[in-house]
mmCIF file of C-alpha atoms in Angstrom:
data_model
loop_
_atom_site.group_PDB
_atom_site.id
_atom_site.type_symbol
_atom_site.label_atom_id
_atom_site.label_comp_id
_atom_site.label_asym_id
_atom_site.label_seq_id
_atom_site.Cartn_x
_atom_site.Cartn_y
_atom_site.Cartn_z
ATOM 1 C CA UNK A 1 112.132 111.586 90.007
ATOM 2 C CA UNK A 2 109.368 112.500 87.246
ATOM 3 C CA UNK A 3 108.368 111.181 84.241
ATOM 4 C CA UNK A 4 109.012 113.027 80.966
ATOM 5 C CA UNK A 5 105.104 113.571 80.539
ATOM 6 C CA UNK A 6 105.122 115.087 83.960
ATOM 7 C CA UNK A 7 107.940 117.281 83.502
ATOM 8 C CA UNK A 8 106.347 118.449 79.876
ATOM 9 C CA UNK A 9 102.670 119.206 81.240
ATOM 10 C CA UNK A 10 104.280 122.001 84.281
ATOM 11 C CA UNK A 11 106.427 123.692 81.343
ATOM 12 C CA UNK A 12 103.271 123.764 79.463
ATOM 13 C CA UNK A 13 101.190 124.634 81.785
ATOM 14 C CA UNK A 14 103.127 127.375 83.135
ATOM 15 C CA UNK A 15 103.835 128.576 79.692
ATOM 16 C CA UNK A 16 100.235 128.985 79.250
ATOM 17 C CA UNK A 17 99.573 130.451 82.596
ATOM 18 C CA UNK A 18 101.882 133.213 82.436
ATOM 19 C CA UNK A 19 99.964 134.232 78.663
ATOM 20 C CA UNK A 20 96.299 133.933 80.514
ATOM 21 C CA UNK A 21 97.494 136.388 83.469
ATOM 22 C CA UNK A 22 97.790 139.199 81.712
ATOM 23 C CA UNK A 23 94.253 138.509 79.174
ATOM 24 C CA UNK A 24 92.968 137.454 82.286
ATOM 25 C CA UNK A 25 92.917 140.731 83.794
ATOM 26 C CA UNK A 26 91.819 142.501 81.261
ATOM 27 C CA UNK A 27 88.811 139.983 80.879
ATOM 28 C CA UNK A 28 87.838 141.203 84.714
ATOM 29 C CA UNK A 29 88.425 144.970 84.070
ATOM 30 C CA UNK A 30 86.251 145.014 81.085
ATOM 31 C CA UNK A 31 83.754 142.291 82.477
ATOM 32 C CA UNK A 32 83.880 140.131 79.460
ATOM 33 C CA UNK A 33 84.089 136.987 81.384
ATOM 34 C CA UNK A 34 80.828 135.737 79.107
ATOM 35 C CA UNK A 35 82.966 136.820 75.793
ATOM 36 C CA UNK A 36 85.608 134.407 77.281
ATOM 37 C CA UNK A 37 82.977 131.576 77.491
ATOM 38 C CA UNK A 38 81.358 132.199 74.207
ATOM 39 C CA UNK A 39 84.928 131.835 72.232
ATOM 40 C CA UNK A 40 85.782 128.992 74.070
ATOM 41 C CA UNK A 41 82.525 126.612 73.347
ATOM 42 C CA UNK A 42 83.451 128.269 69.706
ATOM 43 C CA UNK A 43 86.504 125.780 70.118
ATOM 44 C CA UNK A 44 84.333 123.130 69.536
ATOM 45 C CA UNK A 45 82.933 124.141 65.991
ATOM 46 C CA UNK A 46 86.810 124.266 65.020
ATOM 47 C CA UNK A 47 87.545 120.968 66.074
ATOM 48 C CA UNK A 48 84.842 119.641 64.446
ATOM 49 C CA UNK A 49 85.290 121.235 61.177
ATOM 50 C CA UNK A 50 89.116 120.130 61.483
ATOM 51 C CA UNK A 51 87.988 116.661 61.690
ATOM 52 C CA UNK A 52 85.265 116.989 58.822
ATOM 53 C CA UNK A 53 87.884 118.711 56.048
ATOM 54 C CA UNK A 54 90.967 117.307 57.905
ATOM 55 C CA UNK A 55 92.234 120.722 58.325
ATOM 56 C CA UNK A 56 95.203 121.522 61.098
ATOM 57 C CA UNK A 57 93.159 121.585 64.246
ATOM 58 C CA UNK A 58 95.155 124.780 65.983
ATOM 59 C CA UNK A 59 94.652 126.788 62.973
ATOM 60 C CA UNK A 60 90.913 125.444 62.586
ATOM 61 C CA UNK A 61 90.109 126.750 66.319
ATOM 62 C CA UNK A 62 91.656 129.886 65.966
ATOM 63 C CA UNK A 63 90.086 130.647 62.693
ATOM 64 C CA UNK A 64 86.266 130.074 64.183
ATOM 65 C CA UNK A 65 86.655 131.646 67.090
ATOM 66 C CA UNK A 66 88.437 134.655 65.392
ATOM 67 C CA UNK A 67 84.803 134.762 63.207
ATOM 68 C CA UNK A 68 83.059 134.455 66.186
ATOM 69 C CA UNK A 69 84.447 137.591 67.670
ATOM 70 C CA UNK A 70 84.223 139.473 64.314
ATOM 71 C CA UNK A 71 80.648 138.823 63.786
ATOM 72 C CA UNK A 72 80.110 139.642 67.539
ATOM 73 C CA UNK A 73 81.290 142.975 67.060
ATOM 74 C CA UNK A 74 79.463 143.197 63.679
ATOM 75 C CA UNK A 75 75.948 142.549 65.795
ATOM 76 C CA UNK A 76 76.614 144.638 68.575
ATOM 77 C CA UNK A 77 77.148 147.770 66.000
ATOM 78 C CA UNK A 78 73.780 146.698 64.496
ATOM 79 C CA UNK A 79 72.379 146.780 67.815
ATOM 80 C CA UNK A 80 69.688 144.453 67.032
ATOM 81 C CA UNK A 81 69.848 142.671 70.721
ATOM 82 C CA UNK A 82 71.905 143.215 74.002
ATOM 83 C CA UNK A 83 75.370 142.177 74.461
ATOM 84 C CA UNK A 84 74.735 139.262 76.598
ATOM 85 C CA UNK A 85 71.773 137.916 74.617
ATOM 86 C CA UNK A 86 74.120 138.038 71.523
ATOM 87 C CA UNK A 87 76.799 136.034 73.522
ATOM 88 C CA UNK A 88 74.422 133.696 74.698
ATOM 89 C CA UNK A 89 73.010 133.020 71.340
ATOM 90 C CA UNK A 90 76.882 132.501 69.652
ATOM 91 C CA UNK A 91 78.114 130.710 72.696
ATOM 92 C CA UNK A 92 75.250 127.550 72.556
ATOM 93 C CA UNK A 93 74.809 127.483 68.699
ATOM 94 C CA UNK A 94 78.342 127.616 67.850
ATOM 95 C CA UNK A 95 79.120 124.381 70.760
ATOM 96 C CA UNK A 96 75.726 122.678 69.422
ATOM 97 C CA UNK A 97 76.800 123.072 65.618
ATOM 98 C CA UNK A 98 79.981 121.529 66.657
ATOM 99 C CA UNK A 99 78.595 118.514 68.956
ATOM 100 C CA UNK A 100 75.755 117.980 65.735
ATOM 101 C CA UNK A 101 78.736 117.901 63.431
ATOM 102 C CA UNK A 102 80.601 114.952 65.653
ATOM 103 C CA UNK A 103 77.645 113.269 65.723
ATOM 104 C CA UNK A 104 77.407 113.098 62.278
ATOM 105 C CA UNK A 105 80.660 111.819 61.480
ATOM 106 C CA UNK A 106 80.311 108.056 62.600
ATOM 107 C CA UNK A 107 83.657 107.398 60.564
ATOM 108 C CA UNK A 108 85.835 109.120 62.941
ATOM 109 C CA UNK A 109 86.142 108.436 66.938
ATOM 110 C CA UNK A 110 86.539 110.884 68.898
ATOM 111 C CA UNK A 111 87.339 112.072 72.313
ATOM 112 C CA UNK A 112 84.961 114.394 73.285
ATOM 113 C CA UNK A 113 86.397 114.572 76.924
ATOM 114 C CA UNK A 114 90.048 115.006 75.943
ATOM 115 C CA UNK A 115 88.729 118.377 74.227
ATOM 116 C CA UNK A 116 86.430 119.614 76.738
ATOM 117 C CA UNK A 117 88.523 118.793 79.629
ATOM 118 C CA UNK A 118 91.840 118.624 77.923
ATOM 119 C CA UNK A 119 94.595 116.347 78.537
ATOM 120 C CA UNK A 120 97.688 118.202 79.472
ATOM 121 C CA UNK A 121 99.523 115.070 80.430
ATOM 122 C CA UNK A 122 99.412 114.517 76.491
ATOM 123 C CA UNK A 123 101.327 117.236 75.547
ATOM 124 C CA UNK A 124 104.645 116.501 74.077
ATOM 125 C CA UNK A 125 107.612 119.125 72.656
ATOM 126 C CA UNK A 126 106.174 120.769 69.642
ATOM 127 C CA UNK A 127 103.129 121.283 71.927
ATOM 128 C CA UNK A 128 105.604 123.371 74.260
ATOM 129 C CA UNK A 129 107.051 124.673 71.748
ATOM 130 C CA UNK A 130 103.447 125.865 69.726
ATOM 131 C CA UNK A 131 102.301 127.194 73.705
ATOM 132 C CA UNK A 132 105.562 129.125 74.261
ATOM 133 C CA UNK A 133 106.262 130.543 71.009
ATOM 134 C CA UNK A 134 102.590 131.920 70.725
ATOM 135 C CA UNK A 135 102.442 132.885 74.383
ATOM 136 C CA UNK A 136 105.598 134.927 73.585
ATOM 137 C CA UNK A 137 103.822 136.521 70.895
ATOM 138 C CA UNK A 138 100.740 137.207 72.975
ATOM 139 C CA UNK A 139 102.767 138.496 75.839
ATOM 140 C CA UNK A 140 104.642 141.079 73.183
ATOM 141 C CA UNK A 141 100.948 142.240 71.413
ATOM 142 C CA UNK A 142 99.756 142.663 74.813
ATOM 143 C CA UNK A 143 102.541 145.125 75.405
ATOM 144 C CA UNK A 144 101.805 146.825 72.724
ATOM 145 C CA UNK A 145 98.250 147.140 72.843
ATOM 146 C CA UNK A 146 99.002 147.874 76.762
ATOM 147 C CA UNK A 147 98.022 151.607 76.300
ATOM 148 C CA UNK A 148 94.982 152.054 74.181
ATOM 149 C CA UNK A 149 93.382 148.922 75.597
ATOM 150 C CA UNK A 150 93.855 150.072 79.611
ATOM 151 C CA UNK A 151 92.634 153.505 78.199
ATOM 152 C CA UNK A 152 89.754 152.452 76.400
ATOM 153 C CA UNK A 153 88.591 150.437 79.366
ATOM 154 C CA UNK A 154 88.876 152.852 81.401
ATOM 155 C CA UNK A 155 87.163 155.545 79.799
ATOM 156 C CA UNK A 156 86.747 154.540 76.336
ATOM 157 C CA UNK A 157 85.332 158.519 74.993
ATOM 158 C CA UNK A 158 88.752 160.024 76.445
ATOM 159 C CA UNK A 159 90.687 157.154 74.360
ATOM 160 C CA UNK A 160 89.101 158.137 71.452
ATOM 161 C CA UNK A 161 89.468 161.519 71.583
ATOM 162 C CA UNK A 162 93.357 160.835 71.915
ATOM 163 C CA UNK A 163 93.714 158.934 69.291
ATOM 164 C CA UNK A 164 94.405 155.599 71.067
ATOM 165 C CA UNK A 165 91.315 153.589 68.696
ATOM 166 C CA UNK A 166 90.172 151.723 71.206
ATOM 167 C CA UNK A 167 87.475 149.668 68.990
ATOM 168 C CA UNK A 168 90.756 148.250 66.992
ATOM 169 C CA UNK A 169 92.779 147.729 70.524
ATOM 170 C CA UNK A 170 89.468 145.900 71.392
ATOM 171 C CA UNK A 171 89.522 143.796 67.913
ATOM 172 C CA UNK A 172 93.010 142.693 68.573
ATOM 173 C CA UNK A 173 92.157 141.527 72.057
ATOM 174 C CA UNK A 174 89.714 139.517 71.009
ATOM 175 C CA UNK A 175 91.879 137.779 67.961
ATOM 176 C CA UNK A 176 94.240 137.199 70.972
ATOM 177 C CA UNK A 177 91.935 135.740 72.976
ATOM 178 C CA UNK A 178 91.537 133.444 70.026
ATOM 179 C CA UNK A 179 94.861 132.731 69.809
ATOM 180 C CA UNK A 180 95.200 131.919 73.308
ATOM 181 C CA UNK A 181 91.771 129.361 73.125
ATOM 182 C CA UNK A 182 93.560 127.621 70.329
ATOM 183 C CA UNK A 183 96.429 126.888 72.527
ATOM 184 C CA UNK A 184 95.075 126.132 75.470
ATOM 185 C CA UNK A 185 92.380 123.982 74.151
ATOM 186 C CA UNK A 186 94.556 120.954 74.586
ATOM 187 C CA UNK A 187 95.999 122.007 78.389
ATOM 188 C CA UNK A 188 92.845 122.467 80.183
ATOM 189 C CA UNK A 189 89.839 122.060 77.405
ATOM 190 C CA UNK A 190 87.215 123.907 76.117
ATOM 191 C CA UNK A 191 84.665 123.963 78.752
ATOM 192 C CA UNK A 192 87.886 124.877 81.213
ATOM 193 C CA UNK A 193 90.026 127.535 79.634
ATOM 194 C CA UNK A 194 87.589 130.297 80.579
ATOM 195 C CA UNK A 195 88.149 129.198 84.576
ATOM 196 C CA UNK A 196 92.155 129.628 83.730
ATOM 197 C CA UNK A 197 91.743 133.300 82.275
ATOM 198 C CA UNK A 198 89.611 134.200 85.169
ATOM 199 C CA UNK A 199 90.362 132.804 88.612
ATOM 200 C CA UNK A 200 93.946 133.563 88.571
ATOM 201 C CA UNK A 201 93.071 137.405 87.610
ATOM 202 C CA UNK A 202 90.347 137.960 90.035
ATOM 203 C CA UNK A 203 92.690 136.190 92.398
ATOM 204 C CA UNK A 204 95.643 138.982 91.510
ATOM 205 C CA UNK A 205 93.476 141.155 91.970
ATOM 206 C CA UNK A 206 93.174 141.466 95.784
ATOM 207 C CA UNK A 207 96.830 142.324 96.284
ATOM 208 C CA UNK A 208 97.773 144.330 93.199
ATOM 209 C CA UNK A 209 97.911 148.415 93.752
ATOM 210 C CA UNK A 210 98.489 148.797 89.734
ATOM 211 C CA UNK A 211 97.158 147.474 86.586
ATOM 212 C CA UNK A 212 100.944 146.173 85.616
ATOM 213 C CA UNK A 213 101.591 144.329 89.010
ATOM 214 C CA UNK A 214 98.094 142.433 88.598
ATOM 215 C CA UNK A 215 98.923 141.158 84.929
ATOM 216 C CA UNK A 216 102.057 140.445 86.554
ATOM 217 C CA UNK A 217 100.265 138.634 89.958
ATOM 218 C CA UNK A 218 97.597 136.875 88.075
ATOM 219 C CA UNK A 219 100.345 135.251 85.745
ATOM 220 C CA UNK A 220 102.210 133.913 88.844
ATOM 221 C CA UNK A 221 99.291 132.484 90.647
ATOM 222 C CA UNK A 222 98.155 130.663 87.217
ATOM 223 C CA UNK A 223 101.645 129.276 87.260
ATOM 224 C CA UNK A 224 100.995 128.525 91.082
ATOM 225 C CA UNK A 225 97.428 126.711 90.336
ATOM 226 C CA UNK A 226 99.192 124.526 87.331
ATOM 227 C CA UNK A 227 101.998 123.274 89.531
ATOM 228 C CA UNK A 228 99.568 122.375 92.354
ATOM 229 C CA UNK A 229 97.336 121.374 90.247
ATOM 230 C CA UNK A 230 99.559 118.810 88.574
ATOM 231 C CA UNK A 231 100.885 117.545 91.330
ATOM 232 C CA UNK A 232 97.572 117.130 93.056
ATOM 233 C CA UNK A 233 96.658 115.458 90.066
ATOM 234 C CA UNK A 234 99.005 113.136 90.275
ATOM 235 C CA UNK A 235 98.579 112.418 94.063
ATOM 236 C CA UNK A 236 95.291 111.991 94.325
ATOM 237 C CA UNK A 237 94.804 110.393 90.744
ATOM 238 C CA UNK A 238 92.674 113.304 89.320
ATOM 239 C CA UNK A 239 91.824 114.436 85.753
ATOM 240 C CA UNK A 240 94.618 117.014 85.033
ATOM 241 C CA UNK A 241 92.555 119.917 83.754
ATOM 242 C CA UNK A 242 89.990 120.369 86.607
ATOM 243 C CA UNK A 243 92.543 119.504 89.081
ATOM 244 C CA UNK A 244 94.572 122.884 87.909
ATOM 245 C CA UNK A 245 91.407 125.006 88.112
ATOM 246 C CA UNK A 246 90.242 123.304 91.505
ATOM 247 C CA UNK A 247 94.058 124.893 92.279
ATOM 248 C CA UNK A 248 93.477 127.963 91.528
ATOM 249 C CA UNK A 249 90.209 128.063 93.303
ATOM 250 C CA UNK A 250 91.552 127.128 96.194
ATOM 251 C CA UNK A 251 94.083 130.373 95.953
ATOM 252 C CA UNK A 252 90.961 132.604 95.167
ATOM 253 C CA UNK A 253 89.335 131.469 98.414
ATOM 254 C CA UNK A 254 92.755 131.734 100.215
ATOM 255 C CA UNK A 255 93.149 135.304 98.758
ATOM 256 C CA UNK A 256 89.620 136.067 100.619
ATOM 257 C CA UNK A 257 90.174 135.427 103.935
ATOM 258 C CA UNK A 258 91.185 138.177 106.676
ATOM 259 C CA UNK A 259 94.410 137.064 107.071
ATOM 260 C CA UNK A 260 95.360 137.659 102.630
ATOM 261 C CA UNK A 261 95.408 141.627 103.657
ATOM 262 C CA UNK A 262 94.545 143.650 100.547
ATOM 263 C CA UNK A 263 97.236 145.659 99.733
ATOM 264 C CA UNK A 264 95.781 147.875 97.033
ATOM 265 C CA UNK A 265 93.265 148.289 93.818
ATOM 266 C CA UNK A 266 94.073 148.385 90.423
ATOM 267 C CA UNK A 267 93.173 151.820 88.741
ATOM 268 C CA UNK A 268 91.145 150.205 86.400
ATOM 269 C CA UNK A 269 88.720 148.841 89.736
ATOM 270 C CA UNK A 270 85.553 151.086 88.928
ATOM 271 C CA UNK A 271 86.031 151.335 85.495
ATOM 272 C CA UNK A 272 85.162 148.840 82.286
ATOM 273 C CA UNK A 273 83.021 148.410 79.626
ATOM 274 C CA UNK A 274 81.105 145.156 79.047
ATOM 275 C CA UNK A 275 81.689 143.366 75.693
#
């Protein structure tokens, strides 16, 4: 009924989506949706400097954009500038180094749309198996971290007086976020993978009472938006990547009419600290 290349891009896809929902959230809670943006142009840098050393290109991406995130939190202890005007500064140097760095290498051609608007129709098994195994190991640091990180964004003073360490929770979240870039980078691209960790949380977020049922929520609706996505895609004869954030637009704006009744707030609603 499908093709292979179909039937690989929804497992994928919906391996990926159920990793973002629960990041996602935490992303809206703590409003770090410019953090998200920042590591993800940082993407670009990696690929780049795969290409010029001929280094693995996961690896490459995850190790830049885990820098990225160290030296932000470096900066923002010197407090030399505000948060945003640090991750405004990161976010267009590091994708400018990385587009200067392409330029430069005339040897090699290269698909700059593939990695800024990915190509999950390219994906084949050790792709599913590199998204599933690491979403798996996401999912499980994500469960462990569950506690001090929902504290800490909460009220981050009370976390610390209990012990929780939230600045170390918050380190890990960001190498996971990292993690998460370098796997998704191929799915829905560099310049999308922010949209992906977003929509489908803020979406979750009008129906969930608790903080577990919206990780829960936002990873089912990102699964939702990559099977209509895909399938729009492939009606309409759309690039892949938008098509599956165009999908889960379309949910968000469903989720906001009268009719989607709100059936509760997460506890962490009010609260959050900005990266």
């Amino acid at each position: 009924m499908f093709d292979d290349f179909f039937l690989r891009a929804v497992v994928a896809g919906v391996g990926l989506a159920l990793t973002t929902g629960p990041l996602g959230c935490f992303i809206i809670w703590r409003r770090m949706a410019y953090f998200g943006d920042t590591i993800s142009h940082s993407a670009l840098l990696g690929v780049a400097l795969s290409l010029l050393f001929q280094l693995n290109l996961i690896l490459s991406v995850f190790a830049v954009a885990a820098a990225v995130s160290i030296l932000l939190l470096f900066l923002q202890r010197r407090q030399a500038l505000s948060a945003d005007a640090l991750l405004g500064i990161l976010s267009y140097a590091t994708l400018a180094i990385g587009l200067v760095i392409v330029a430069f290498m005339s040897w090699i051609r290269i698909d700059l749309i593939a990695f800024l608007f990915g190509d999950i129709l390219a994906v084949n098994r050790l792709d599913i198996a590199l998204i599933w195994g690491g979403g798996i190991l996401v999912l499980a640091a994500i469960t462990w971290l569950w506690r001090p990180l929902l504290a800490s964004t909460v009220n981050p003073e009370l976390a610390e007086a209990e012990g929780l360490q939230p600045e170390r929770a918050k380190l890990f979240f960001m190498l996971l976020m990292a993690v998460v870039i370098a796997i998704a980078m191929k799915i829905v691209g560099i310049l999308l993978i922010t949209a992906l960790l977003i929509i489908p949380a803020a979406t979750a977020r009008r129906f969930a009472a608790t903080p577990e049922m919206m990780a829960v929520f936002a990873s089912l609706i990102g699964a939702v938006a990559v099977v209509g996505g895909l399938f729009g895609s492939l009606r309409y004869d759309t690039p892949s990547g938008p098509s599956i954030v165009v999908a889960a637009l379309v949910l968000f704006i469903i989720s906001l009419l009268p009719l989607a009744r709100r059936v509760g707030a997460p506890a962490t609603q009010h609260g959050g600290q900005g990266s």
